[in-house]
PDB file of C-alpha atoms in Angstrom:
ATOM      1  CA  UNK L   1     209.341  63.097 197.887  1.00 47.00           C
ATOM      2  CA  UNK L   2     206.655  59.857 197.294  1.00 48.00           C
ATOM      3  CA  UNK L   3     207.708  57.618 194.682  1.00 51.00           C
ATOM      4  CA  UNK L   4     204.827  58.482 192.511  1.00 55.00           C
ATOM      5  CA  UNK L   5     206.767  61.883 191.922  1.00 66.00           C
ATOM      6  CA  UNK L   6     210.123  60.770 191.161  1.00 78.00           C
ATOM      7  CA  UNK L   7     211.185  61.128 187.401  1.00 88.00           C
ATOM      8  CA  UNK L   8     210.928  57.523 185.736  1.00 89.00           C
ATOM      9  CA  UNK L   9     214.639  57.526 184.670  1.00 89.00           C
ATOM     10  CA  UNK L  10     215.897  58.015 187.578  1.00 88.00           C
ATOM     11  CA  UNK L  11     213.256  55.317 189.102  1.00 88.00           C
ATOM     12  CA  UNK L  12     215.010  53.138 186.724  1.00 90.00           C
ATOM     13  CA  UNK L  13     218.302  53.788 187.239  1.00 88.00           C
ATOM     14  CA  UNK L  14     218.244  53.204 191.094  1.00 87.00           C
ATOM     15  CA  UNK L  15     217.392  49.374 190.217  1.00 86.00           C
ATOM     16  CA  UNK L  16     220.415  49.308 189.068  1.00 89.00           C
ATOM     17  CA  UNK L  17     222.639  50.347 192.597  1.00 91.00           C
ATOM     18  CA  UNK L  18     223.485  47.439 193.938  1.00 91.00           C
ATOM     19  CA  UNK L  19     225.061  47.253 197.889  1.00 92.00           C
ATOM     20  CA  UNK L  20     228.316  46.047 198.472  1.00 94.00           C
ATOM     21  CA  UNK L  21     226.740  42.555 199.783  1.00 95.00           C
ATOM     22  CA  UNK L  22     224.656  42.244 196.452  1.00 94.00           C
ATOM     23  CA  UNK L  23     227.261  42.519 194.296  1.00 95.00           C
ATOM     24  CA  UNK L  24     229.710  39.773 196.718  1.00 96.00           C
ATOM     25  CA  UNK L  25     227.053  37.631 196.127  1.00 96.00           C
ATOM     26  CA  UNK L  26     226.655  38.137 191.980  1.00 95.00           C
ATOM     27  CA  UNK L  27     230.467  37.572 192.108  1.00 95.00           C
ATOM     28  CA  UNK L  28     230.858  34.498 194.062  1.00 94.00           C
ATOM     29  CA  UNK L  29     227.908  33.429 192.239  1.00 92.00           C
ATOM     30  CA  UNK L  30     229.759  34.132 188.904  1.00 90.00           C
ATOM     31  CA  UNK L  31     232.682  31.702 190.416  1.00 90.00           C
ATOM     32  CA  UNK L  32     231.032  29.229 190.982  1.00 87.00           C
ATOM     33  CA  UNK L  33     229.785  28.990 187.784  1.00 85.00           C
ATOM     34  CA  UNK L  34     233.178  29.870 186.150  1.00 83.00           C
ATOM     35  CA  UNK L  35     234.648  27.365 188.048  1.00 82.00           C
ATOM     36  CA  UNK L  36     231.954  24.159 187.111  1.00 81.00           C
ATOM     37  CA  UNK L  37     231.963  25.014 183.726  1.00 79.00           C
ATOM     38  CA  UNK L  38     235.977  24.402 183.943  1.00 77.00           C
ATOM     39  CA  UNK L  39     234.959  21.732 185.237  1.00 76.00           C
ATOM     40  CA  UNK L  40     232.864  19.639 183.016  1.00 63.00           C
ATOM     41  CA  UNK L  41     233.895  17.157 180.564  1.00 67.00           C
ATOM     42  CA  UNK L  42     230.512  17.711 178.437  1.00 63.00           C
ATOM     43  CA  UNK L  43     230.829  21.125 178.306  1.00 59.00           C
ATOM     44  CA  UNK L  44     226.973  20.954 179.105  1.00 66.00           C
ATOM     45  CA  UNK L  45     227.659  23.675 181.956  1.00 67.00           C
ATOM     46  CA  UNK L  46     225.728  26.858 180.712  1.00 75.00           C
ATOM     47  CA  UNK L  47     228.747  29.074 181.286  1.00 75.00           C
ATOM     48  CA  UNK L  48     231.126  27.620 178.337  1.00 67.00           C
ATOM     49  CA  UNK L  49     234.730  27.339 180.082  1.00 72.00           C
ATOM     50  CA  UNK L  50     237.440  25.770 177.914  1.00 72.00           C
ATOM     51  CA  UNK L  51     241.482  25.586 178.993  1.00 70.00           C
ATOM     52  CA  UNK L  52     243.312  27.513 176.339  1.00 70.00           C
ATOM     53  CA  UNK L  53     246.549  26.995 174.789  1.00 70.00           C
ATOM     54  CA  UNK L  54     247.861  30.971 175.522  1.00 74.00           C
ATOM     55  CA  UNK L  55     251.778  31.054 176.331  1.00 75.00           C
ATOM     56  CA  UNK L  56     251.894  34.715 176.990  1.00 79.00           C
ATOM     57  CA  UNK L  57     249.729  37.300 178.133  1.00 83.00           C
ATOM     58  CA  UNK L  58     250.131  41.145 177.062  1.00 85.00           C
ATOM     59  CA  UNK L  59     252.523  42.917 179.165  1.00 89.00           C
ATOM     60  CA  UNK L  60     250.963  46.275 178.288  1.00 88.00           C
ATOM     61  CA  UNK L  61     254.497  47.528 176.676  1.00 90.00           C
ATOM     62  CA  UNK L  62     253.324  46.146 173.681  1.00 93.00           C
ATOM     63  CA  UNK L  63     253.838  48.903 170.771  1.00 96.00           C
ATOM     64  CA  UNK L  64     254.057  48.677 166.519  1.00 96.00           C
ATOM     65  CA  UNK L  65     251.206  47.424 164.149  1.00 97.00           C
ATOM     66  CA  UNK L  66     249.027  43.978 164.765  1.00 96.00           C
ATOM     67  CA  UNK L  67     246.559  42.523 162.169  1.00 97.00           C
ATOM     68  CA  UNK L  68     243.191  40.979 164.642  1.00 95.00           C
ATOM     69  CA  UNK L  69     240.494  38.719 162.902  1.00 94.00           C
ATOM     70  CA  UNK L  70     237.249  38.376 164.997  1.00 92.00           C
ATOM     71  CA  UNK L  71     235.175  35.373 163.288  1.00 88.00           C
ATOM     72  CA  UNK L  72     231.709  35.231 164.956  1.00 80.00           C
ATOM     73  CA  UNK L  73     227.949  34.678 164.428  1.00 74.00           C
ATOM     74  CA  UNK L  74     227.392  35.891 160.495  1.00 79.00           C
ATOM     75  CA  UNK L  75     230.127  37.944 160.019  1.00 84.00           C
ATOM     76  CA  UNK L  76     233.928  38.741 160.608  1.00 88.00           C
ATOM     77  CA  UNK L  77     236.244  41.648 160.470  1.00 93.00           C
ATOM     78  CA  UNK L  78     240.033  42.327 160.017  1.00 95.00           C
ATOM     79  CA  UNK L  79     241.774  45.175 161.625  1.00 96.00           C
ATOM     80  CA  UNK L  80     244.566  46.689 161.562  1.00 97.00           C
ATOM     81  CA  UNK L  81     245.438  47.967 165.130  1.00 96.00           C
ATOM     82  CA  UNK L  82     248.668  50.335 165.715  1.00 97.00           C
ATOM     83  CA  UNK L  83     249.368  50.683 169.825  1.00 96.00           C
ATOM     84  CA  UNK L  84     252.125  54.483 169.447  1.00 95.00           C
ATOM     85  CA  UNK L  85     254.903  54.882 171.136  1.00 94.00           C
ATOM     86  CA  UNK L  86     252.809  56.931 173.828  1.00 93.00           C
ATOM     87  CA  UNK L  87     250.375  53.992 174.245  1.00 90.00           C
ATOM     88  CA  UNK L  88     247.705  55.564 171.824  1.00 94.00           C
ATOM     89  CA  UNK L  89     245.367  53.574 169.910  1.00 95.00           C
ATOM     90  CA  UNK L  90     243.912  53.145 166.513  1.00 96.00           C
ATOM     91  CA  UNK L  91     242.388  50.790 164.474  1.00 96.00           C
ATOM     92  CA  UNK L  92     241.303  50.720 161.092  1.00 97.00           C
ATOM     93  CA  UNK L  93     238.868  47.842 160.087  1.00 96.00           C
ATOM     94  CA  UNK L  94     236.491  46.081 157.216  1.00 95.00           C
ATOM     95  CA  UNK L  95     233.334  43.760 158.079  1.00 93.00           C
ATOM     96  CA  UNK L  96     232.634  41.038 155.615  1.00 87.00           C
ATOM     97  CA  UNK L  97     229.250  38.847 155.636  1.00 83.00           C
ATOM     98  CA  UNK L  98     229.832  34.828 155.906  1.00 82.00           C
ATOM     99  CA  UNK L  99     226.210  33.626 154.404  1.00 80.00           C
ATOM    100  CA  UNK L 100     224.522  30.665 156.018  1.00 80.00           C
ATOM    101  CA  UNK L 101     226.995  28.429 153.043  1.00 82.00           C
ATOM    102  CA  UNK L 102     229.706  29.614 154.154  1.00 78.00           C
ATOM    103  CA  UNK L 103     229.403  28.978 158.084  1.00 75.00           C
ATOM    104  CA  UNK L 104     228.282  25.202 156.991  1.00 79.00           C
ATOM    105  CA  UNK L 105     230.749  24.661 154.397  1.00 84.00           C
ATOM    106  CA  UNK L 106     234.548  22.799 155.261  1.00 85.00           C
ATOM    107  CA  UNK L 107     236.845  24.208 157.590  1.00 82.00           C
ATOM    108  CA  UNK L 108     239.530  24.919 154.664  1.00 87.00           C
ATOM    109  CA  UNK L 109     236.586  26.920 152.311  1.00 87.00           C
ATOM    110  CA  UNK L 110     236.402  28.686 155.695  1.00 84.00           C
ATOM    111  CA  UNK L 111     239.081  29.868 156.609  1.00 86.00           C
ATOM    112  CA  UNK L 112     240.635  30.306 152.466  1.00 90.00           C
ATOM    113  CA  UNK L 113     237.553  32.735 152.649  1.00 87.00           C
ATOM    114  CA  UNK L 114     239.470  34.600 155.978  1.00 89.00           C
ATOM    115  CA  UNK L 115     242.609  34.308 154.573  1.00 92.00           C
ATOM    116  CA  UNK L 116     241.812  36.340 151.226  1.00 92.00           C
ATOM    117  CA  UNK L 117     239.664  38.528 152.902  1.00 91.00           C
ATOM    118  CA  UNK L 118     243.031  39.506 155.097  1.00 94.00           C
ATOM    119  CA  UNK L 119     244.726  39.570 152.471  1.00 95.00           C
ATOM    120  CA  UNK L 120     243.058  42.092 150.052  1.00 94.00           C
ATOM    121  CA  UNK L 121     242.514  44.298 153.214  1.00 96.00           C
ATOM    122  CA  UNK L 122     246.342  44.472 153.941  1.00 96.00           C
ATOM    123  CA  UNK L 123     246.938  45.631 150.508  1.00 96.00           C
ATOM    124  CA  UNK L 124     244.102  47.839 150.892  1.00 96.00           C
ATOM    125  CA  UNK L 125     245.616  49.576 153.519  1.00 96.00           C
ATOM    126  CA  UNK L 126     249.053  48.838 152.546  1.00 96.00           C
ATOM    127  CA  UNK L 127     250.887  46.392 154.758  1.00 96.00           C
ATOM    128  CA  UNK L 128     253.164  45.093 152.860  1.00 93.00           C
ATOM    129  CA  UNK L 129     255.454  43.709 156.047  1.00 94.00           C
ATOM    130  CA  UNK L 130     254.659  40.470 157.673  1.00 95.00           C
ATOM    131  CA  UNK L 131     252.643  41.474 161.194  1.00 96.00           C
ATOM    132  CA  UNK L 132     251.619  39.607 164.258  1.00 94.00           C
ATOM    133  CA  UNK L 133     248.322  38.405 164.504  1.00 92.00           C
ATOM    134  CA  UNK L 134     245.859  38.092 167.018  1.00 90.00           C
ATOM    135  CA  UNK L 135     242.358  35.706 166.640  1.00 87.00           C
ATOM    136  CA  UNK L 136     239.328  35.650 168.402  1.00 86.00           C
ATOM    137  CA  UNK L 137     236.953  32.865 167.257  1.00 80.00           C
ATOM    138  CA  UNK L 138     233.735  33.017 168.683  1.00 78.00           C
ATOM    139  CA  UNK L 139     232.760  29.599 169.089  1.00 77.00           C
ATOM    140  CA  UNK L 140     232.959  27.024 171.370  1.00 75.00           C
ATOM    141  CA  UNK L 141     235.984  25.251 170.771  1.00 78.00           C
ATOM    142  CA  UNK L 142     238.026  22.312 172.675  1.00 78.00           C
ATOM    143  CA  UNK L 143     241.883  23.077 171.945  1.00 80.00           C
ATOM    144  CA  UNK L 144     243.755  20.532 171.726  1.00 82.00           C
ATOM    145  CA  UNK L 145     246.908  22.643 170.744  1.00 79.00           C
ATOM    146  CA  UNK L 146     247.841  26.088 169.679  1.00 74.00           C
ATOM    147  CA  UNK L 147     246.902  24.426 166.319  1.00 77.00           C
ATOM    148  CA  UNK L 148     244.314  22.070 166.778  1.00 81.00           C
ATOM    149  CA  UNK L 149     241.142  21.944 168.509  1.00 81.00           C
ATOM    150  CA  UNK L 150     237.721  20.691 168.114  1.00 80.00           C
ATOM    151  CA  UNK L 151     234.448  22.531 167.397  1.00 77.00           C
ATOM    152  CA  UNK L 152     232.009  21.741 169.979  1.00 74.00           C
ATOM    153  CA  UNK L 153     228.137  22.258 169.142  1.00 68.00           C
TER     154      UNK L 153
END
């Protein structure tokens, strides 16, 4: 069949099968990159790469209830994640806007502002119990510590 007759869609998704070679390539590729932004001490590299502070990774036996925050861009959002005894997964969770104020304002109006908001959704959906708690901030930030670090712009 000529080109001309083939459906579009499938025209278009054909770009996207890449050969075993191609995608060797896009990964080493990838590490390099990974491994010069790790590298750089201006963190001018345009893949951000930052040494974390983590002392333990998930094991995958991990079961019970777990509060996440996710702070990024204009908003953030608590959940409440429960991992059953058979490995099943749900989360409940509640977006809240941070205005342009708020992302410019002090670290402590910050994070008071995440705090509360944590709080009135665990009596919301009500936790009463102290849980663990798991953070994803979606900035570019040097650690210094598991407590400490510095925002990088």
């Amino acid at each position: 069949m000529a080109s001309s007759d083939q459906n579009p869609g499938k025209v278009f998704l054909n770009s996207f099968n890449l050969s075993s070679a191609d995608l060797l390539h896009i990964s080493d590729l990838l590490v390099k990159e990974f491994e010069e932004g790790l590298s750089k001490k201006d963190h001018n590299s345009p893949v951000k790469m930052l040494n974390a502070y983590v002392h333990g990774l998930p094991t995958g036996k991990e079961r019970g209830r777990y509060f996440a925050l996710d702070l990024g861009g204009s908003n953030f959002r608590t959940l409440l994640v429960t991992i059953e005894e058979n490995g099943t997964i749900s989360q409940l969770s509640e977006k809240f806007a941070l205005d342009e104020n708020m992302m410019a304002t002090t670290q402590e109006v910050l994070f008071d502002k995440v705090a509360e908001s944590l709080i009135s959704f665990a009596a919301k959906q009500g936790v009463k119990e102290t849980l663990p708690l798991g953070f994803t901030f979606s900035f570019p930030v040097h650690q210094l510590a598991i407590n400490k670090g510095n925002l990088i712009r």
